[in-house]
mmCIF file of C-alpha atoms in Angstrom:
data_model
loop_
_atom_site.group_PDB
_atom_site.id
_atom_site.type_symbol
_atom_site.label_atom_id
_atom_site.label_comp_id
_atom_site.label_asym_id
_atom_site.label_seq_id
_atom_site.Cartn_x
_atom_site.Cartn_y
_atom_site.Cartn_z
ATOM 1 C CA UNK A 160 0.000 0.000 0.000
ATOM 2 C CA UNK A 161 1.145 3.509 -0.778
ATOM 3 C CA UNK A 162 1.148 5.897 2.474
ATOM 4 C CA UNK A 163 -2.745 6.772 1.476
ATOM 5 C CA UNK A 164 -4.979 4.417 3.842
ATOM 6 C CA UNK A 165 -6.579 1.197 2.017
ATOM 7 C CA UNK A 166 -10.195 2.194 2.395
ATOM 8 C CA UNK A 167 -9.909 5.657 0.436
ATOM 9 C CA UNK A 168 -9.456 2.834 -2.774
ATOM 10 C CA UNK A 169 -13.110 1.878 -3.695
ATOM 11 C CA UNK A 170 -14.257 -1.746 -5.165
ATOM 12 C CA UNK A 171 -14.532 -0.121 -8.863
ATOM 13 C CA UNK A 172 -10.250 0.498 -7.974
ATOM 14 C CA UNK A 173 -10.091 -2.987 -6.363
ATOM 15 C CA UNK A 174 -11.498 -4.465 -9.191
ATOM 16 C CA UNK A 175 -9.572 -2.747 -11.817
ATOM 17 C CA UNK A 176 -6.216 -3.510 -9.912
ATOM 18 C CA UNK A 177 -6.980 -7.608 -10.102
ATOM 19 C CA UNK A 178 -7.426 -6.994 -14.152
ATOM 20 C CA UNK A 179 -4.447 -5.268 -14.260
ATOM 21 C CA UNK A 180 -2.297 -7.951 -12.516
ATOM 22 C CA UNK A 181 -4.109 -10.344 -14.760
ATOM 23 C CA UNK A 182 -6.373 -12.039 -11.708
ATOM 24 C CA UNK A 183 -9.300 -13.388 -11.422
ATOM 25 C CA UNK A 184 -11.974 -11.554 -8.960
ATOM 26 C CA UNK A 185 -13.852 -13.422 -6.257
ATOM 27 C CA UNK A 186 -15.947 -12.938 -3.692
ATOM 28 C CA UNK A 187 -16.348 -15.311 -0.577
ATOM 29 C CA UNK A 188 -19.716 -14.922 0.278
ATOM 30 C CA UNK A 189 -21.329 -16.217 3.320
ATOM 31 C CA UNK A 190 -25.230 -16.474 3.341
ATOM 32 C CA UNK A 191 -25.637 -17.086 7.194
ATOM 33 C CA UNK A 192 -25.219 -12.743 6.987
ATOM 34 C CA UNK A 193 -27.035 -12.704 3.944
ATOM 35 C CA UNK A 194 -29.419 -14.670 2.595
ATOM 36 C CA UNK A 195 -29.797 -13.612 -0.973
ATOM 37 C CA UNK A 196 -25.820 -14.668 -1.097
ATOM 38 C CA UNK A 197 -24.408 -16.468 -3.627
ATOM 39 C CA UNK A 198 -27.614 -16.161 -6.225
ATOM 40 C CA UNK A 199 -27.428 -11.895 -5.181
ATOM 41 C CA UNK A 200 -23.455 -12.045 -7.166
ATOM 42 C CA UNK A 201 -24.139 -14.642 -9.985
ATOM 43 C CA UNK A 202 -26.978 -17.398 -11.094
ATOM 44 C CA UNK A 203 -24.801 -19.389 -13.021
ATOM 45 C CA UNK A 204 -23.495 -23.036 -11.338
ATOM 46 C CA UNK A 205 -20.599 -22.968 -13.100
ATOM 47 C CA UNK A 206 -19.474 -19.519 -10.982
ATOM 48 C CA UNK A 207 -20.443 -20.767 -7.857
ATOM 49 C CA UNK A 208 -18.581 -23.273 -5.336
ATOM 50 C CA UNK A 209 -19.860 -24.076 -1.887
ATOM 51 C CA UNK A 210 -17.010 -24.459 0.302
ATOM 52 C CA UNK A 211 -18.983 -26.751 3.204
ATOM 53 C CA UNK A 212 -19.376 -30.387 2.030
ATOM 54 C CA UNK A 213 -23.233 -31.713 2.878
ATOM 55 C CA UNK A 214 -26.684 -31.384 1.743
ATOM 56 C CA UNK A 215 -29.310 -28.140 1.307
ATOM 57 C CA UNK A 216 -29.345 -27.642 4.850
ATOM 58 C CA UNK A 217 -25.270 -27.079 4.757
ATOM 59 C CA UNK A 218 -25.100 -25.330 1.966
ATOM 60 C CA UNK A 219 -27.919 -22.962 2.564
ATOM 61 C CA UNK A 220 -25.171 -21.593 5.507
ATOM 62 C CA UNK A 221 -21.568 -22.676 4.035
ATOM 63 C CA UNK A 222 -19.709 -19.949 2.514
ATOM 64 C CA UNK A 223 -19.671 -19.703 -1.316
ATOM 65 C CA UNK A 224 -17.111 -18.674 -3.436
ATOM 66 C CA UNK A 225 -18.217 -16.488 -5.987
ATOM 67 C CA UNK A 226 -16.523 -15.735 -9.627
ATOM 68 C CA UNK A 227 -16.924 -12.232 -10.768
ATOM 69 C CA UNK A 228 -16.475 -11.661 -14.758
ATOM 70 C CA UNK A 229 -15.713 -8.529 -15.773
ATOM 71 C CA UNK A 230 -18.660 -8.452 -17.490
ATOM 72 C CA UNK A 231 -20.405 -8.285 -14.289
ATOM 73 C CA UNK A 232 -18.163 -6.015 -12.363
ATOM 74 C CA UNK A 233 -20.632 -2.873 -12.225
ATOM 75 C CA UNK A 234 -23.744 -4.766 -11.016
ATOM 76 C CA UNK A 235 -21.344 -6.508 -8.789
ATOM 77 C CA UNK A 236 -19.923 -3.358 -7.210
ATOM 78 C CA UNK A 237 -23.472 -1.777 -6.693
ATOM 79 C CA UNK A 238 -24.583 -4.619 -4.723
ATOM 80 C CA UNK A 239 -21.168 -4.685 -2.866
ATOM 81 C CA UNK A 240 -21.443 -1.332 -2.248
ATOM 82 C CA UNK A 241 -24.877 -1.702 -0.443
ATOM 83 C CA UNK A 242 -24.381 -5.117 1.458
ATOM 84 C CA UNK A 243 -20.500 -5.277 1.872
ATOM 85 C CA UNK A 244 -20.352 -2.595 5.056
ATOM 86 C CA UNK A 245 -23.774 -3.666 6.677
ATOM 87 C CA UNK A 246 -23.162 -6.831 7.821
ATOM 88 C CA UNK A 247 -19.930 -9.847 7.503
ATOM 89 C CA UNK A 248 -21.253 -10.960 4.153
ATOM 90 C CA UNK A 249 -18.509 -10.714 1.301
ATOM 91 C CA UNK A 250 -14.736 -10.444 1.334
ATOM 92 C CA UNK A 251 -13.015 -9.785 -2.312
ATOM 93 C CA UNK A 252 -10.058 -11.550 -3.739
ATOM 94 C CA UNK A 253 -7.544 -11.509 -6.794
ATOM 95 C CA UNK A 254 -6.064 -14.545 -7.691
ATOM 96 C CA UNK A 255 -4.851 -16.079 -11.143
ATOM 97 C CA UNK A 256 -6.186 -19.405 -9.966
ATOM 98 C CA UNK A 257 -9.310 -20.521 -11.945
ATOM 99 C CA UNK A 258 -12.388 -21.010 -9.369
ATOM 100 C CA UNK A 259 -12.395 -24.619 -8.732
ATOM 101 C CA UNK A 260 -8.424 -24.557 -8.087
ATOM 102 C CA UNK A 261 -9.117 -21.702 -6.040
ATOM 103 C CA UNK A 262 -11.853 -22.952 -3.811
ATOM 104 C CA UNK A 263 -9.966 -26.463 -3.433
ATOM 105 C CA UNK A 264 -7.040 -24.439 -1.991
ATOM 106 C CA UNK A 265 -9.254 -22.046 0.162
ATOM 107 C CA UNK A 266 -11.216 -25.707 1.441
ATOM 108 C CA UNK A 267 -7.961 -27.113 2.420
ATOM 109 C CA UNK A 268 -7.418 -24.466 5.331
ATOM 110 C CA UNK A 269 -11.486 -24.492 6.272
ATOM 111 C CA UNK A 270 -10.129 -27.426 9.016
ATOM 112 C CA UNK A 271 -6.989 -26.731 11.570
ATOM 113 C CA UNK A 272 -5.756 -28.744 14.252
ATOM 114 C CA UNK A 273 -5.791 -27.484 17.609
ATOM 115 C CA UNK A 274 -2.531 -28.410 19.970
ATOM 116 C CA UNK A 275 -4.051 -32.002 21.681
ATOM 117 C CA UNK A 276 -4.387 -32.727 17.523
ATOM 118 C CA UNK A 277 -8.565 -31.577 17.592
ATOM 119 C CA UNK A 278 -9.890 -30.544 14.217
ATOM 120 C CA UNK A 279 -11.631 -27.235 14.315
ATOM 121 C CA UNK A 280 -13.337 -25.390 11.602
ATOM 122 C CA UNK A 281 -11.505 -21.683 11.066
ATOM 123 C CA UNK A 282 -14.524 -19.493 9.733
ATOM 124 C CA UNK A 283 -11.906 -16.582 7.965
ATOM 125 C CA UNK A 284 -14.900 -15.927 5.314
ATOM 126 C CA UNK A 285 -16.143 -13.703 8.791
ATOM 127 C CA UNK A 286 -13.743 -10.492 7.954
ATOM 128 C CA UNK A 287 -12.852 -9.853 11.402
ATOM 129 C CA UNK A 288 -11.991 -13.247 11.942
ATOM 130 C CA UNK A 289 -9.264 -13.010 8.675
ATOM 131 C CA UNK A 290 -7.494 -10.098 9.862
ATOM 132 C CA UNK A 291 -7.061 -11.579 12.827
ATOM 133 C CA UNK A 292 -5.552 -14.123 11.517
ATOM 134 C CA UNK A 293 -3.600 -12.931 8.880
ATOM 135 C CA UNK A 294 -2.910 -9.157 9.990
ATOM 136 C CA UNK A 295 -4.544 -5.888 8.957
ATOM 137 C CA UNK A 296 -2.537 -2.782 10.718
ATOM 138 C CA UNK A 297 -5.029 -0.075 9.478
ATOM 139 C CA UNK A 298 -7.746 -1.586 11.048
ATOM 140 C CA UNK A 299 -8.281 -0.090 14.433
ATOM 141 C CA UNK A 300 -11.754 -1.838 14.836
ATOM 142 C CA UNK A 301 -9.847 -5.366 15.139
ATOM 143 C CA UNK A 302 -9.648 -6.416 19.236
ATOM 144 C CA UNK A 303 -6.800 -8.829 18.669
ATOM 145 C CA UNK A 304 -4.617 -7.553 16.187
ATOM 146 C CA UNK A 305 -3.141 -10.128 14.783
ATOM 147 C CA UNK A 306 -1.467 -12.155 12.873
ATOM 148 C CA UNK A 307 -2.300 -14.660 14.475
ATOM 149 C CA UNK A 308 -0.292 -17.182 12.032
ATOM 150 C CA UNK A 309 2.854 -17.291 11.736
ATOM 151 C CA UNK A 310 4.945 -16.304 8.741
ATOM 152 C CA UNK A 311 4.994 -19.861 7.169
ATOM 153 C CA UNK A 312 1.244 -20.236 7.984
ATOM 154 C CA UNK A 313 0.762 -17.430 6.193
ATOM 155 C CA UNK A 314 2.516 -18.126 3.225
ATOM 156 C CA UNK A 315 0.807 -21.227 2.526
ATOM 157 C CA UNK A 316 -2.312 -20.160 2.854
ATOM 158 C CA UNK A 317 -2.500 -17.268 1.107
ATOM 159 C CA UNK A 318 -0.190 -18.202 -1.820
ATOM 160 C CA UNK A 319 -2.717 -18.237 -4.548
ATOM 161 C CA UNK A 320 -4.041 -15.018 -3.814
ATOM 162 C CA UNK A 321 -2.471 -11.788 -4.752
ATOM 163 C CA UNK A 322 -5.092 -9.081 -3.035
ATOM 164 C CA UNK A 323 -7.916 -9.498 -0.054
ATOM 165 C CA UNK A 324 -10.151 -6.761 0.414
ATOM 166 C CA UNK A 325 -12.832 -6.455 3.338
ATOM 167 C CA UNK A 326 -14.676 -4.413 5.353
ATOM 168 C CA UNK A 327 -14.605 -3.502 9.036
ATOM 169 C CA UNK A 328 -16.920 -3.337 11.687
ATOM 170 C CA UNK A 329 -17.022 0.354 10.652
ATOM 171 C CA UNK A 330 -18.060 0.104 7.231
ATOM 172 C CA UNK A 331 -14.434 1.041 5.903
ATOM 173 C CA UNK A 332 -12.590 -1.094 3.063
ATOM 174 C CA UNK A 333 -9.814 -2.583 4.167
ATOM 175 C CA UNK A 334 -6.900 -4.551 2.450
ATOM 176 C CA UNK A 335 -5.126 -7.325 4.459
ATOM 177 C CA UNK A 336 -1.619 -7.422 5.194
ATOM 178 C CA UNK A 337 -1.274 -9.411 2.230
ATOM 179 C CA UNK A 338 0.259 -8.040 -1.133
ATOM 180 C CA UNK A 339 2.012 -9.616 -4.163
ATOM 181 C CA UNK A 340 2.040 -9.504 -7.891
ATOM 182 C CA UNK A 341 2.361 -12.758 -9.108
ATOM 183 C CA UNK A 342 2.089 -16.358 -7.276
ATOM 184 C CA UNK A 343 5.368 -17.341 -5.864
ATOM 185 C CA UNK A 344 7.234 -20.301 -8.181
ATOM 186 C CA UNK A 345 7.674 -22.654 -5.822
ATOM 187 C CA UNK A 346 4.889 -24.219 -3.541
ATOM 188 C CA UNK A 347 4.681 -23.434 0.151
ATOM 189 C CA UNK A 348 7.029 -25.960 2.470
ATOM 190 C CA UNK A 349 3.687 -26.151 4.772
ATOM 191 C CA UNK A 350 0.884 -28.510 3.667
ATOM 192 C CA UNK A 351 -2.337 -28.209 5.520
ATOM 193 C CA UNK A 352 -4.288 -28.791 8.143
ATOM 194 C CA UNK A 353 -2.607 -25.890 9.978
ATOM 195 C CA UNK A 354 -1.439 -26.960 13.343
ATOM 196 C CA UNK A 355 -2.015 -24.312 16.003
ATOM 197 C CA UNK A 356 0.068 -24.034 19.130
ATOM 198 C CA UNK A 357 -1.740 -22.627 22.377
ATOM 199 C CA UNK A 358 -0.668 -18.965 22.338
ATOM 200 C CA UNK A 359 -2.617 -19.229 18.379
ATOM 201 C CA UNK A 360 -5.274 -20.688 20.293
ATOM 202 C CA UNK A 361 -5.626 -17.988 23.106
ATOM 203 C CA UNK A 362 -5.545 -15.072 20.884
ATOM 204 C CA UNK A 363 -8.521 -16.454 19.119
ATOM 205 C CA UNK A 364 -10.242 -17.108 21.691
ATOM 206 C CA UNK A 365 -9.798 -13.528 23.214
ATOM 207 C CA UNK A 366 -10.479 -11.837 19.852
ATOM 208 C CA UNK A 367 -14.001 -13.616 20.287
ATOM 209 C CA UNK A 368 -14.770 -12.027 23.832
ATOM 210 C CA UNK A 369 -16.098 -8.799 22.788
ATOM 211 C CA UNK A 370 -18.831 -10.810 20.611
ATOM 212 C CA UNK A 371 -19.540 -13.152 23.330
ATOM 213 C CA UNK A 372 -20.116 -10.334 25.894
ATOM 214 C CA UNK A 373 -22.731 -8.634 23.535
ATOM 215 C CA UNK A 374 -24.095 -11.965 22.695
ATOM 216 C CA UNK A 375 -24.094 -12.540 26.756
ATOM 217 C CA UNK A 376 -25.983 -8.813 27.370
ATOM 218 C CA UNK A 377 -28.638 -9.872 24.277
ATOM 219 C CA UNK A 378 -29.567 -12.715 25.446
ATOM 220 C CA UNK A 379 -29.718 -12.230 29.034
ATOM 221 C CA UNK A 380 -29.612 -8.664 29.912
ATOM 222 C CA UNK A 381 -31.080 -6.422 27.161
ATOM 223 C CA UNK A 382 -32.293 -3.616 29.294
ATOM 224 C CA UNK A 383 -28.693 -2.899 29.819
ATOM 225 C CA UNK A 384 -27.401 -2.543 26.147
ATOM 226 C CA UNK A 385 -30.699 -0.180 25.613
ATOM 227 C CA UNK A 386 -28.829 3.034 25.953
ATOM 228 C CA UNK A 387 -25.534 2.309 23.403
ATOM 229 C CA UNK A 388 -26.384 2.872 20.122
ATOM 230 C CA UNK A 389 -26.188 -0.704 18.059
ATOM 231 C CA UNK A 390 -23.108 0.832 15.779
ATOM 232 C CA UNK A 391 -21.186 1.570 18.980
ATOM 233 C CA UNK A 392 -21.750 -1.634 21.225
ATOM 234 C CA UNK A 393 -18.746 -3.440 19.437
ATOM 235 C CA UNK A 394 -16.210 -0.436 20.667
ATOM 236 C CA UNK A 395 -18.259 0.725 23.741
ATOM 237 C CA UNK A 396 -17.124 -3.249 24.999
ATOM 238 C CA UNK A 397 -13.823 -2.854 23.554
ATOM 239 C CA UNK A 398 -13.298 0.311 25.394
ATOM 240 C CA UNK A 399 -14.448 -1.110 28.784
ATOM 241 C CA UNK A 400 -12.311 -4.313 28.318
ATOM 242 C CA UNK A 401 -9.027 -1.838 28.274
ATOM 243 C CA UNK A 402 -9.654 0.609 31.003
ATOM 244 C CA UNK A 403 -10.598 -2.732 33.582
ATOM 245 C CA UNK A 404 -7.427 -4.234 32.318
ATOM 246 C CA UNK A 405 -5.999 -0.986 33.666
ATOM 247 C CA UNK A 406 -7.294 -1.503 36.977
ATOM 248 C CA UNK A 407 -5.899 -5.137 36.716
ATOM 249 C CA UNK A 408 -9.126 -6.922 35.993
ATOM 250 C CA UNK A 409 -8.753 -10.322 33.968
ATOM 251 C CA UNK A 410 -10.661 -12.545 32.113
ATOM 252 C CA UNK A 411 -14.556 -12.579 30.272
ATOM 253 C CA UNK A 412 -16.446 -13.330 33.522
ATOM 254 C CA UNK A 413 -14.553 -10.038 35.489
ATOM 255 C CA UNK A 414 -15.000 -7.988 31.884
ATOM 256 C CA UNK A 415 -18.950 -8.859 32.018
ATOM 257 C CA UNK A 416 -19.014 -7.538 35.762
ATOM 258 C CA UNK A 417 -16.789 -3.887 34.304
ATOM 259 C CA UNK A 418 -19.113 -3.670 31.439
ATOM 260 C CA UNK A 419 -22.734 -4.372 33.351
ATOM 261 C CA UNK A 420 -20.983 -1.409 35.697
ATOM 262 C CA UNK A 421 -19.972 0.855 33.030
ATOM 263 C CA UNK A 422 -23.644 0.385 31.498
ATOM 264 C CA UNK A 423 -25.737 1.212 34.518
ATOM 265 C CA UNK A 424 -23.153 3.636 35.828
ATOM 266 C CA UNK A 425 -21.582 5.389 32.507
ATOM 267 C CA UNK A 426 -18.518 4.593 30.898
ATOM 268 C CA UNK A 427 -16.407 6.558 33.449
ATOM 269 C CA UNK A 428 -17.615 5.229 36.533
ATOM 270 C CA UNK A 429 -14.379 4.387 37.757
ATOM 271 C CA UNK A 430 -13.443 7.568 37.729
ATOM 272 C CA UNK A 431 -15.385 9.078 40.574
ATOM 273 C CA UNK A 432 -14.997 8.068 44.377
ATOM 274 C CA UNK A 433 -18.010 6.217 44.040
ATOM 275 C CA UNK A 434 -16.980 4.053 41.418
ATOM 276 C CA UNK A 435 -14.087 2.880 43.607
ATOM 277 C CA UNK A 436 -16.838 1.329 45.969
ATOM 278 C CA UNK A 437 -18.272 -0.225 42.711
ATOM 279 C CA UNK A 438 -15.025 -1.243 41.646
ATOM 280 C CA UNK A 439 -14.202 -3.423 44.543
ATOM 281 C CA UNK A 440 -17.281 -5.418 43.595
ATOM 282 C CA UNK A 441 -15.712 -7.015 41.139
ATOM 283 C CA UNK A 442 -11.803 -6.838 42.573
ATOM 284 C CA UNK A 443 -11.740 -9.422 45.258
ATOM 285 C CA UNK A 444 -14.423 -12.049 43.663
ATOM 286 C CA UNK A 445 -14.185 -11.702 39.368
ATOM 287 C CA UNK A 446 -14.436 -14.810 38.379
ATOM 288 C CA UNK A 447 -15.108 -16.528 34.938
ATOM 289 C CA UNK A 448 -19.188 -16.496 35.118
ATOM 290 C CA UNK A 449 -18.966 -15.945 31.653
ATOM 291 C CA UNK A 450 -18.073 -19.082 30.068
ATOM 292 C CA UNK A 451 -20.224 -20.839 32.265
ATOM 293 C CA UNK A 452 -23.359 -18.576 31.920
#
């Protein structure tokens, strides 16, 4: 990237950039976020692979990876355009690889190993869950930074794929940390499934908190999310995740506690001598409700 930031280049840009490297342009698509996805991009079989191996009721939710001729870039940038910043829905990729080469290579990583040898599905169709994983600087709305892989892991998985556009919790385009100009000559060393070692395995669990606390406050505790705006809840948890870590607070169960505070109380609560009182509520007892809740 030059020094201007990713998401001042629009898809009509992104689009013309893949051409002009002589790529293909897809879209992974995933229809649990949207469910006129992948007939909304293209009607034609041929364009379309599901990336989840089972019947209707697995494909009707597996992510689809979409082929986008250039014939059908405009009506695929409108609907990008509309859909793309509203909800996890589509990411957009250049590679040379033809679809069904593509999508085998994508499949291949769906399934990593966790340390005791577990296979887990990695969902990185689910933008924030990508950069995670494979590193997006710009993007301030990401809670774990990331990368999450390592260099190699990195490398083998995104080999085939020149460009990898997305959008952030925000609504900005965003490119990942990812750039080349041609597919490298040789094939990665790594073969998949990725094996992930424990610290891997933490971060993504911690970059999945700040969902599972809204999902928590939803489900059991609405009344308390009814004065933050839905476009803010995402940062309104991040933000009260960092200033308890500042009082030493650890862990989802003690963050639950800091946020159910921060909502009934305001978000500087701990500011004031009363919110010390309120503070050592949590202190000598925060334990890990959460995961049990």
């Amino acid at each position: 990237m030059t020094e201007r930031n990713s998401q001042d280049i629009g898809i009509q840009a992104r689009f013309a950039e893949a051409e002009a490297l002589g790529a293909h342009v897809y879209v992974l698509a995933a229809p649990l976020h949207n469910g006129s996805l992948p007939g909304a991009l293209s009607v034609r079989r041929d364009h379309v692979a599901c990336m989840l191996d089972g019947g209707a009721d697995v494909q009707a939710v597996s992510p689809h990876l979409i082929y986008i001729p250039p014939s059908h870039f405009e009506s695929a940038r409108g609907w990008l355009e509309r859909h793309g910043p509203a909800s996890p829905c589509a990411t957009i990729l250049a590679s040379p690889l033809p679809l069904a080469a593509l999508a085998e290579h994508l499949k291949s990583f769906l399934r990593v190993c966790l340390p005791d040898g577990e296979p887990i599905v990695l969902a990185y169709w689910d933008p924030a869950i990508l950069a995670t994983l494979v590193g997006s600087a710009e993007d301030e709305t990401l809670f774990v930074k990331g990368p999450v892989l390592s260099g190699e892991q990195r490398q083998a998985f995104l080999a085939p794929i020149l460009r990898w556009t997305y959008w952030d919790r925000k609504g900005a385009l965003r490119q990942i940390d990812w750039r080349q100009d041609r597919m490298p000559a040789s094939a990665a060393t790594l073969k998949p499934p990725l094996k992930l070692d424990q610290g891997q395995v933490d971060a993504l669990t911690e970059a999945s908190v700040p969902d599972g606390l809204l999902q928590h406050f939803s489900e059991h505790a609405p009344e308390l999310l009814a004065d933050v705006p839905e476009r803010d809840r995402y940062g309104f948890v991040c933000r009260q995740i960092a200033r308890a870590r500042q009082h030493g607070i650890e862990g989802p169960g003690a963050w639950m506690d800091y946020c159910a505070l921060a909502m009934r109380h305001g978000e500087a609560f701990d500011s004031h001598p009363d919110g010390v009182a309120l503070l050592r509520t949590i202190l000598p007892t925060a334990s890990d409700r959460f995961s049990a809740s």
